[in-house]
XYZ file of C-alpha atoms in Angstrom:
583
model
C 0.000 0.000 0.000
C 1.411 3.359 -1.022
C 1.170 6.459 1.139
C -0.697 9.330 -0.444
C -2.566 12.455 0.623
C -6.270 12.644 1.274
C -6.678 14.866 -1.790
C -4.968 12.290 -3.978
C -7.076 9.561 -2.411
C -10.267 11.442 -3.177
C -9.402 11.859 -6.853
C -8.207 8.256 -7.139
C -11.455 7.073 -5.543
C -13.504 9.040 -8.074
C -11.485 7.505 -10.896
C -12.159 4.002 -9.537
C -15.867 4.807 -9.413
C -15.699 5.458 -13.134
C -16.188 9.208 -12.935
C -15.433 10.809 -16.297
C -16.414 14.397 -15.594
C -16.744 16.757 -12.624
C -18.690 20.018 -12.761
C -17.268 22.470 -10.279
C -15.772 25.708 -9.070
C -12.683 25.790 -6.807
C -12.143 27.839 -3.661
C -9.835 27.935 -0.682
C -11.132 24.969 1.284
C -11.254 22.575 -1.690
C -7.989 23.680 -3.361
C -6.005 20.665 -2.105
C -8.368 18.406 -4.086
C -8.156 20.512 -7.225
C -4.345 20.184 -7.299
C -4.198 16.373 -7.870
C -7.085 16.738 -10.318
C -4.513 18.196 -12.746
C -2.890 14.749 -12.989
C -6.178 12.869 -13.431
C -7.911 11.818 -16.669
C -11.177 13.101 -15.206
C -12.493 16.049 -17.169
C -13.316 19.093 -15.079
C -15.820 21.659 -16.327
C -15.377 25.052 -14.692
C -18.790 26.590 -14.106
C -19.621 30.238 -13.461
C -21.848 29.591 -10.446
C -22.132 26.587 -8.160
C -25.852 26.201 -8.879
C -24.846 25.573 -12.483
C -22.504 22.794 -11.397
C -25.311 21.027 -9.579
C -27.810 21.270 -12.415
C -25.173 20.143 -14.929
C -24.540 17.084 -12.774
C -28.293 16.476 -12.753
C -28.556 16.792 -16.533
C -25.684 14.364 -16.932
C -27.389 11.884 -14.597
C -30.778 12.294 -16.305
C -29.489 11.087 -19.663
C -26.817 8.581 -18.622
C -28.290 7.035 -15.482
C -24.883 7.400 -13.845
C -24.367 9.680 -10.833
C -23.446 13.224 -11.812
C -20.565 14.683 -9.824
C -20.101 18.267 -8.666
C -17.349 19.751 -6.522
C -17.380 23.153 -4.831
C -15.784 24.905 -1.915
C -17.070 25.640 1.575
C -19.460 28.343 2.814
C -21.207 30.126 -0.072
C -19.922 27.551 -2.530
C -21.745 24.888 -0.582
C -24.908 26.910 0.017
C -25.114 27.801 -3.676
C -25.482 24.147 -4.528
C -28.287 23.462 -2.059
C -30.960 24.162 -4.695
C -29.655 21.470 -7.085
C -29.373 19.065 -4.156
C -32.999 19.661 -3.243
C -34.005 19.401 -6.897
C -32.202 16.063 -7.258
C -33.645 14.822 -3.982
C -37.236 15.485 -5.036
C -36.735 13.989 -8.502
C -34.626 11.004 -7.332
C -31.584 11.963 -9.406
C -28.314 10.152 -8.543
C -25.649 12.717 -7.742
C -22.522 12.982 -5.605
C -21.522 16.451 -4.423
C -18.159 17.092 -2.787
C -17.833 20.239 -0.713
C -14.772 21.724 0.883
C -14.893 22.514 4.578
C -12.718 24.501 6.961
C -10.057 22.461 8.844
C -11.433 20.097 11.465
C -10.077 22.148 14.368
C -11.807 25.267 13.010
C -15.235 23.679 12.633
C -17.658 25.455 14.943
C -15.482 28.554 15.305
C -17.259 30.666 12.660
C -14.112 30.526 10.562
C -13.964 32.288 7.204
C -16.366 30.649 4.749
C -17.506 28.095 7.294
C -21.054 26.821 7.318
C -22.715 23.725 8.681
C -22.988 22.079 5.285
C -24.099 18.660 6.466
C -26.659 20.257 8.761
C -28.019 22.499 6.024
C -28.269 19.665 3.505
C -29.525 16.955 5.852
C -33.122 17.220 4.668
C -32.329 17.537 0.942
C -29.882 14.677 0.503
C -30.384 10.952 0.550
C -27.366 10.863 2.834
C -24.426 13.078 3.696
C -20.991 12.536 5.199
C -18.564 14.726 7.109
C -15.122 13.190 6.590
C -12.995 13.449 9.735
C -9.785 11.705 8.632
C -7.962 10.979 5.393
C -8.315 7.235 5.969
C -12.112 7.563 5.666
C -12.011 8.970 2.135
C -11.909 5.821 -0.071
C -14.662 4.090 1.910
C -16.767 7.252 2.051
C -16.587 7.849 -1.698
C -17.389 4.192 -2.356
C -20.370 4.395 0.002
C -21.555 7.711 -1.464
C -21.803 6.279 -4.984
C -23.420 3.087 -3.727
C -26.112 5.047 -1.901
C -26.645 7.512 -4.761
C -27.353 4.877 -7.419
C -29.030 2.044 -5.519
C -32.535 1.787 -4.149
C -34.340 5.054 -4.771
C -31.589 7.136 -6.418
C -30.707 10.477 -4.919
C -28.030 13.030 -4.084
C -25.272 12.280 -1.582
C -22.968 14.948 -0.185
C -19.412 14.446 1.070
C -18.063 17.338 3.137
C -14.248 17.325 3.278
C -12.305 19.461 5.817
C -9.242 21.087 4.312
C -6.668 19.560 6.664
C -7.509 15.956 5.698
C -6.710 16.655 2.046
C -3.974 19.308 2.330
C -0.551 17.844 1.432
C 1.094 20.346 3.799
C -0.830 19.002 6.763
C 0.221 15.698 8.419
C -3.485 14.859 8.901
C -3.736 14.245 5.172
C -1.254 11.344 5.060
C -2.804 7.908 4.640
C -2.049 4.448 3.307
C -4.096 3.848 0.179
C -6.683 1.073 0.083
C -9.829 0.449 -1.941
C -12.741 -1.403 -0.297
C -14.087 -4.274 -2.373
C -17.569 -3.489 -1.124
C -19.356 -1.338 1.396
C -21.475 -2.755 4.173
C -24.107 -0.301 5.322
C -26.126 -1.809 8.178
C -29.811 -1.026 7.778
C -29.485 -0.051 4.120
C -30.657 -2.951 1.999
C -33.135 -1.796 -0.657
C -35.770 -4.349 -1.589
C -35.530 -5.118 -5.294
C -37.769 -8.158 -5.797
C -41.505 -7.784 -5.356
C -43.166 -10.121 -2.862
C -44.502 -13.149 -4.839
C -47.877 -13.083 -3.085
C -48.386 -9.417 -3.868
C -47.310 -9.966 -7.449
C -49.978 -12.658 -7.814
C -52.620 -10.446 -6.183
C -51.740 -7.661 -8.604
C -51.873 -9.970 -11.629
C -55.327 -11.230 -10.595
C -56.590 -7.676 -10.001
C -55.381 -6.645 -13.453
C -57.120 -9.634 -15.013
C -60.452 -8.611 -13.438
C -60.322 -4.932 -14.356
C -62.349 -3.586 -17.286
C -61.237 0.072 -17.063
C -57.553 -0.015 -16.048
C -54.887 2.630 -16.559
C -51.134 2.341 -16.075
C -49.885 5.413 -14.212
C -46.186 5.514 -15.156
C -43.950 7.810 -13.116
C -40.320 8.846 -13.141
C -39.371 5.640 -11.352
C -39.767 3.846 -14.679
C -36.861 5.827 -16.107
C -34.745 5.541 -12.971
C -35.154 1.756 -13.041
C -34.440 1.517 -16.796
C -37.854 -0.140 -17.057
C -39.167 1.330 -20.340
C -38.924 -1.933 -22.267
C -40.591 -3.854 -19.455
C -43.387 -1.267 -19.324
C -43.969 -1.624 -23.064
C -44.173 -5.400 -22.701
C -46.685 -5.158 -19.856
C -48.872 -2.653 -21.716
C -48.897 -4.665 -24.935
C -49.474 -7.954 -23.135
C -52.509 -6.616 -21.300
C -53.682 -3.945 -23.750
C -53.850 -1.396 -20.934
C -53.417 2.306 -21.815
C -50.547 4.263 -20.262
C -50.258 7.795 -18.926
C -46.759 9.190 -18.451
C -46.220 11.865 -15.822
C -44.030 14.907 -16.406
C -41.079 12.999 -14.967
C -41.831 9.953 -17.074
C -42.136 11.635 -20.477
C -40.342 9.353 -22.913
C -40.766 6.259 -20.760
C -43.526 5.107 -23.124
C -43.563 6.187 -26.787
C -46.106 8.903 -27.488
C -46.897 7.431 -30.903
C -47.956 4.068 -29.447
C -51.666 3.289 -29.731
C -51.878 2.778 -25.948
C -50.186 6.101 -25.097
C -52.479 8.656 -23.478
C -49.821 11.300 -22.804
C -49.347 13.427 -19.707
C -51.905 13.655 -16.860
C -52.050 16.304 -14.183
C -52.560 20.039 -13.801
C -51.654 20.659 -17.450
C -52.190 17.173 -18.761
C -54.422 16.444 -21.711
C -58.115 15.793 -21.161
C -57.980 12.087 -22.025
C -55.101 11.270 -19.664
C -56.655 13.235 -16.798
C -60.154 11.845 -17.294
C -59.057 8.263 -17.907
C -57.414 8.277 -14.486
C -60.546 9.794 -12.938
C -62.865 7.190 -14.491
C -60.718 4.058 -14.277
C -61.513 1.090 -12.051
C -57.850 0.156 -11.549
C -54.803 2.389 -11.316
C -51.504 0.585 -11.765
C -49.041 3.108 -10.317
C -45.481 2.259 -11.334
C -42.723 4.429 -9.864
C -45.082 7.326 -9.336
C -45.793 9.167 -6.121
C -49.326 10.583 -6.426
C -47.980 14.119 -6.619
C -50.556 16.843 -6.010
C -49.955 18.142 -9.547
C -51.283 14.775 -10.775
C -54.050 14.015 -8.296
C -55.542 17.471 -7.897
C -57.670 17.186 -4.784
C -56.697 13.711 -3.482
C -60.153 13.225 -1.930
C -61.763 13.293 -5.366
C -58.990 11.591 -7.335
C -59.940 8.359 -9.139
C -62.733 7.642 -6.666
C -63.744 4.268 -8.097
C -60.282 2.888 -8.687
C -58.514 0.147 -6.864
C -54.794 0.832 -6.706
C -51.705 -1.260 -7.294
C -48.727 0.823 -6.204
C -45.155 -0.257 -7.025
C -42.249 1.713 -5.619
C -38.755 0.919 -4.401
C -39.240 3.382 -1.563
C -41.687 1.884 0.956
C -42.309 5.364 2.372
C -44.189 6.251 -0.837
C -46.779 3.501 -0.389
C -49.836 4.906 1.322
C -48.353 8.403 1.651
C -51.178 9.959 -0.387
C -53.436 7.105 -1.496
C -53.797 3.808 0.328
C -53.068 1.044 -2.187
C -55.106 -2.146 -2.415
C -51.952 -3.989 -3.462
C -48.707 -2.357 -2.294
C -45.516 -3.744 -3.783
C -42.049 -2.681 -2.687
C -39.411 -3.287 -5.304
C -37.459 -2.104 -8.319
C -39.909 -1.116 -11.058
C -38.187 -3.089 -13.802
C -37.927 -6.231 -11.703
C -41.509 -5.998 -10.448
C -42.929 -5.377 -13.928
C -41.027 -8.399 -15.217
C -42.488 -10.432 -12.352
C -45.972 -9.157 -13.212
C -45.525 -10.068 -16.868
C -44.433 -13.563 -15.918
C -47.395 -13.996 -13.559
C -49.886 -12.768 -16.173
C -48.400 -15.050 -18.816
C -48.814 -18.018 -16.481
C -52.477 -17.064 -16.054
C -52.995 -17.069 -19.826
C -51.481 -13.791 -20.981
C -53.723 -11.742 -23.239
C -56.342 -14.506 -23.176
C -56.937 -13.983 -19.447
C -57.687 -10.293 -19.886
C -61.368 -9.243 -19.941
C -63.047 -7.490 -22.849
C -62.056 -3.826 -22.579
C -63.313 -2.694 -25.941
C -65.963 -0.402 -24.434
C -63.308 1.324 -22.266
C -60.961 1.796 -25.200
C -63.810 3.126 -27.344
C -64.569 5.702 -24.672
C -60.896 6.724 -24.566
C -60.749 7.037 -28.357
C -63.819 9.262 -28.253
C -62.181 11.560 -25.683
C -59.023 11.705 -27.784
C -61.062 12.621 -30.873
C -63.153 15.268 -29.142
C -60.581 16.881 -26.850
C -57.132 16.919 -28.476
C -54.542 19.491 -27.498
C -55.237 22.565 -29.553
C -54.254 26.218 -29.837
C -55.308 29.078 -32.060
C -52.621 29.809 -34.686
C -51.367 33.371 -34.809
C -52.843 35.710 -37.378
C -50.638 37.714 -39.768
C -48.816 40.435 -37.859
C -49.361 38.811 -34.454
C -46.606 37.452 -32.222
C -45.599 33.802 -32.571
C -47.505 31.121 -30.724
C -45.115 29.268 -28.389
C -46.764 25.950 -29.178
C -46.022 26.499 -32.864
C -42.357 27.181 -32.091
C -42.075 23.968 -30.082
C -43.760 21.965 -32.819
C -41.323 23.397 -35.344
C -38.262 22.535 -33.218
C -39.726 19.051 -32.758
C -40.288 18.597 -36.481
C -36.864 19.941 -37.530
C -34.754 17.782 -35.197
C -33.955 14.056 -34.899
C -36.543 12.127 -32.896
C -33.926 11.174 -30.294
C -33.111 14.824 -29.581
C -32.710 15.546 -25.879
C -34.911 18.370 -24.640
C -34.116 20.272 -21.460
C -36.605 22.739 -20.043
C -36.860 25.326 -17.304
C -40.023 25.739 -15.272
C -43.202 27.500 -16.251
C -45.426 27.737 -19.290
C -42.694 26.736 -21.735
C -42.061 23.586 -19.681
C -45.694 22.527 -19.946
C -45.962 23.350 -23.664
C -42.787 21.359 -24.321
C -44.181 18.349 -22.488
C -47.525 18.679 -24.280
C -46.407 19.338 -27.853
C -43.177 17.347 -28.153
C -43.564 13.733 -29.264
C -41.322 11.624 -27.092
C -40.343 8.306 -28.625
C -37.237 7.484 -26.591
C -36.566 7.279 -22.863
C -34.168 9.719 -21.207
C -34.776 12.468 -23.764
C -36.708 14.882 -21.521
C -34.654 16.637 -18.830
C -36.920 18.463 -16.448
C -37.173 19.786 -12.913
C -40.386 18.246 -11.611
C -40.795 18.164 -7.850
C -38.983 21.357 -6.909
C -39.886 23.252 -10.076
C -36.565 25.053 -10.325
C -36.464 28.067 -12.632
C -33.075 28.348 -14.301
C -32.721 24.596 -14.655
C -32.726 24.338 -18.473
C -29.382 25.839 -19.540
C -27.025 24.115 -17.083
C -28.970 20.849 -17.293
C -28.697 20.929 -21.088
C -24.941 21.432 -20.791
C -24.683 18.421 -18.483
C -26.868 16.367 -20.810
C -24.706 17.224 -23.825
C -21.575 16.250 -21.905
C -23.200 12.927 -20.999
C -24.518 12.277 -24.511
C -22.253 14.162 -26.951
C -23.663 12.011 -29.774
C -27.152 13.494 -29.358
C -28.546 16.861 -30.351
C -29.551 18.810 -27.217
C -32.047 21.670 -27.227
C -32.872 23.742 -24.170
C -36.346 25.258 -24.369
C -36.403 28.098 -21.874
C -38.549 31.026 -20.852
C -37.178 34.538 -20.650
C -37.567 34.585 -16.874
C -35.739 31.278 -16.436
C -33.053 32.252 -18.931
C -32.102 35.308 -16.907
C -31.404 33.164 -13.840
C -28.611 30.929 -15.168
C -27.744 32.148 -18.679
C -24.185 32.880 -17.583
C -23.466 29.173 -17.884
C -23.458 29.702 -21.649
C -19.996 31.158 -21.021
C -19.106 27.743 -19.626
C -20.582 26.052 -22.691
C -18.650 28.305 -25.078
C -15.325 27.912 -23.315
C -15.761 24.136 -23.035
C -17.060 23.828 -26.626
C -20.356 22.262 -25.609
C -22.675 23.013 -28.556
C -26.150 23.101 -27.084
C -29.048 24.862 -28.807
C -31.241 27.222 -26.798
C -34.727 28.429 -27.659
C -35.760 31.403 -25.520
C -39.532 31.861 -25.659
C -39.620 35.567 -24.889
C -43.107 36.666 -23.840
C -41.772 39.497 -21.634
C -43.437 38.062 -18.552
C -43.111 35.513 -15.821
C -45.694 33.719 -17.909
C -47.127 31.088 -15.599
C -47.448 33.566 -12.739
C -49.162 35.971 -15.125
C -51.540 33.172 -16.146
C -52.500 32.524 -12.519
C -52.986 36.243 -11.893
C -55.205 36.475 -14.947
C -57.324 33.455 -14.033
C -57.419 33.676 -10.248
C -56.485 37.280 -9.285
C -58.811 39.207 -11.607
C -56.010 40.191 -13.996
C -54.127 42.104 -11.293
C -50.647 41.610 -12.738
C -48.384 42.184 -9.766
C -44.604 42.215 -10.477
C -44.539 39.826 -13.417
C -43.586 42.121 -16.305
C -39.996 41.656 -17.479
C -39.739 43.670 -20.733
C -39.318 42.191 -24.203
C -36.168 44.210 -24.978
C -34.136 44.369 -21.770
C -31.857 42.545 -21.855
C -31.175 42.270 -25.572
C -30.983 38.469 -25.731
C -29.108 38.413 -29.029
C -26.383 40.779 -27.862
C -26.167 39.024 -24.500
C -25.777 35.624 -26.111
C -23.173 36.955 -28.542
C -21.244 38.481 -25.631
C -21.086 34.982 -24.134
C -19.591 33.575 -27.310
C -22.783 32.114 -28.757
C -24.287 32.356 -32.199
C -27.549 34.236 -31.742
C -30.694 34.976 -33.721
C -34.020 36.710 -33.172
C -37.193 35.323 -34.756
C -40.464 37.222 -34.977
C -42.508 35.711 -37.814
C -43.717 32.179 -38.584
C -41.741 32.153 -41.829
C -38.471 32.684 -39.957
C -38.952 29.865 -37.446
C -38.007 26.810 -39.528
C -34.937 28.344 -41.220
C -33.627 29.604 -37.865
C -33.933 26.141 -36.341
C -32.205 24.567 -39.338
C -29.370 27.084 -39.059
C -29.014 26.377 -35.330
C -28.883 22.650 -36.014
C -26.003 23.114 -38.432
C -23.781 24.923 -35.913
C -21.819 22.396 -33.908
C -18.777 24.257 -32.595
C -20.443 26.584 -30.099
C -23.774 27.144 -28.401
C -26.617 28.774 -30.295
C -29.357 30.957 -28.834
C -32.541 31.663 -30.755
C -34.881 34.235 -29.263
C -38.480 33.683 -30.330
C -40.834 36.614 -29.701
C -44.011 34.870 -28.569
C -47.516 35.928 -27.674
C -47.755 37.333 -24.137
C -51.426 36.437 -23.881
C -51.061 32.734 -24.588
C -51.954 30.408 -21.731
C -51.384 26.733 -20.988
C -54.504 24.607 -21.370
C -55.966 22.284 -20.232
C -55.621 23.286 -16.609
C -56.789 21.898 -13.291
C -56.725 24.763 -10.762
C -54.537 24.087 -7.717
C -56.454 22.136 -5.092
C -59.436 21.515 -7.362
C -60.728 18.171 -8.513
C -59.509 16.750 -11.799
C -63.211 16.651 -12.690
C -63.019 20.459 -12.887
C -60.460 20.518 -15.670
C -60.542 23.748 -17.727
C -60.197 22.973 -21.401
C -59.471 26.476 -22.666
C -61.169 28.240 -25.568
C -59.362 26.482 -28.428
C -59.995 22.945 -27.125
C -63.597 23.718 -26.185
C -64.179 25.106 -29.658
C -62.640 21.978 -31.178
C -64.884 19.676 -29.172
C -67.933 21.622 -30.379
C -66.716 21.230 -33.933
C -66.608 17.461 -33.454
C -70.079 17.416 -31.920
């Protein structure tokens, strides 16, 4: 065993975990780890703000399934990455964050740039560690990655005091070792579903005449898309995919109903309300999906599959709870149903499917196209980006109206192509997450669809993208407002628009993007949209920003008002008009 420093041990441990890239920003407390990084094959991407590092690590994890890694210094460096930690925690994103800390003897003394990082992040991480000696580093890093990617994935933080990594401090000397495995008493995620519950679920499915599969983000985390497709086709049961599950089931499949929830389409929302069996797979009955839980899917029995037992019964008491990995449990279900006769044991559901087809025909997503001289419709812009890019393009979004339109009007045919902040709803997510996604999948085209409000929060990371030659494409839907807030004020606050106006011209998005080294364009007419997207697609040596001037007045429909029943879904004028046309 060779003697090395704690800083060297940390970098060597990351290499042995297969880390290929770190997103980070150095500072005093973490400098001793940045020095050995110079001799490592690990790529480091220098961000302009620590929040960007965290979201880049998330974007990387979204598309690769591997833990994203971020490294920042103590104090404000650590607090700046709390938002990405919370975001990853709520969306079950595997991530390992390394933070510098003041020397062990200075902890608790209010030293310069000291903060209680483990205390602050305790409630927004799956687990966190405060390293107290150099010898702990290899085991701690091994354990951090194991926890981040097993069971319900999530963020893990490792806080490293400066003295245990500083080559000038004797506390940093250690004899190198690498643990073959980590034993964490009390941490043994259940992967296999209980055979009795699997059989109960299979029998319930085979008795249901109005079932719906409620696929959540857990499908993607478990790499269970193929298993889900097999289950749906074997049983002929339609599938809704939540915001976090977009892409888990192909939108062009005959059993695909699309997204449910507050801004889901009418058919997906109503099918869940009217079903007699809800097969919840890796979904958590979020309030954005259920609306008022007391009125949600009143007549439905529930099969709920989740690897986190704490999710079962948290919102809706399941008739058949199953703890386990989604992919494994679905495969068990498929096997059980095949033994019972497969498709032949399923009841006649033709009346249910006919009802669903009628809803789809009468209430499709719809918007009024812009008239000559009017601003662009954001839905039209998204459709054009969709139609002018490969169908495996990765789409990253911020949070707000543009996020919902992207989920509604894109056609997802591949898993892990929609990168989104769901649970926390973090504005400013799109740009850094797109950068991380492009680093993780350099072979794919990556578009960030952002709002003007979101763009202003983290756009500086385009400097990172330019300097690192990460050629993402960015569509800024500029409606001069915090659009979703404006929509709520219009619908629920009698059009009293309080503090939501941003200005269409300040900043000048083209000049700003050019100042950050990007190619930039402004688009104002429908005729310019397609050519601008084609031009952006052809540029592959730097980031591209396209500002689309879109209609301020446009709103996201359908909509279920917060706290209301899904039965009270508001279709919006264009969809209502379309349904009348069909009648």
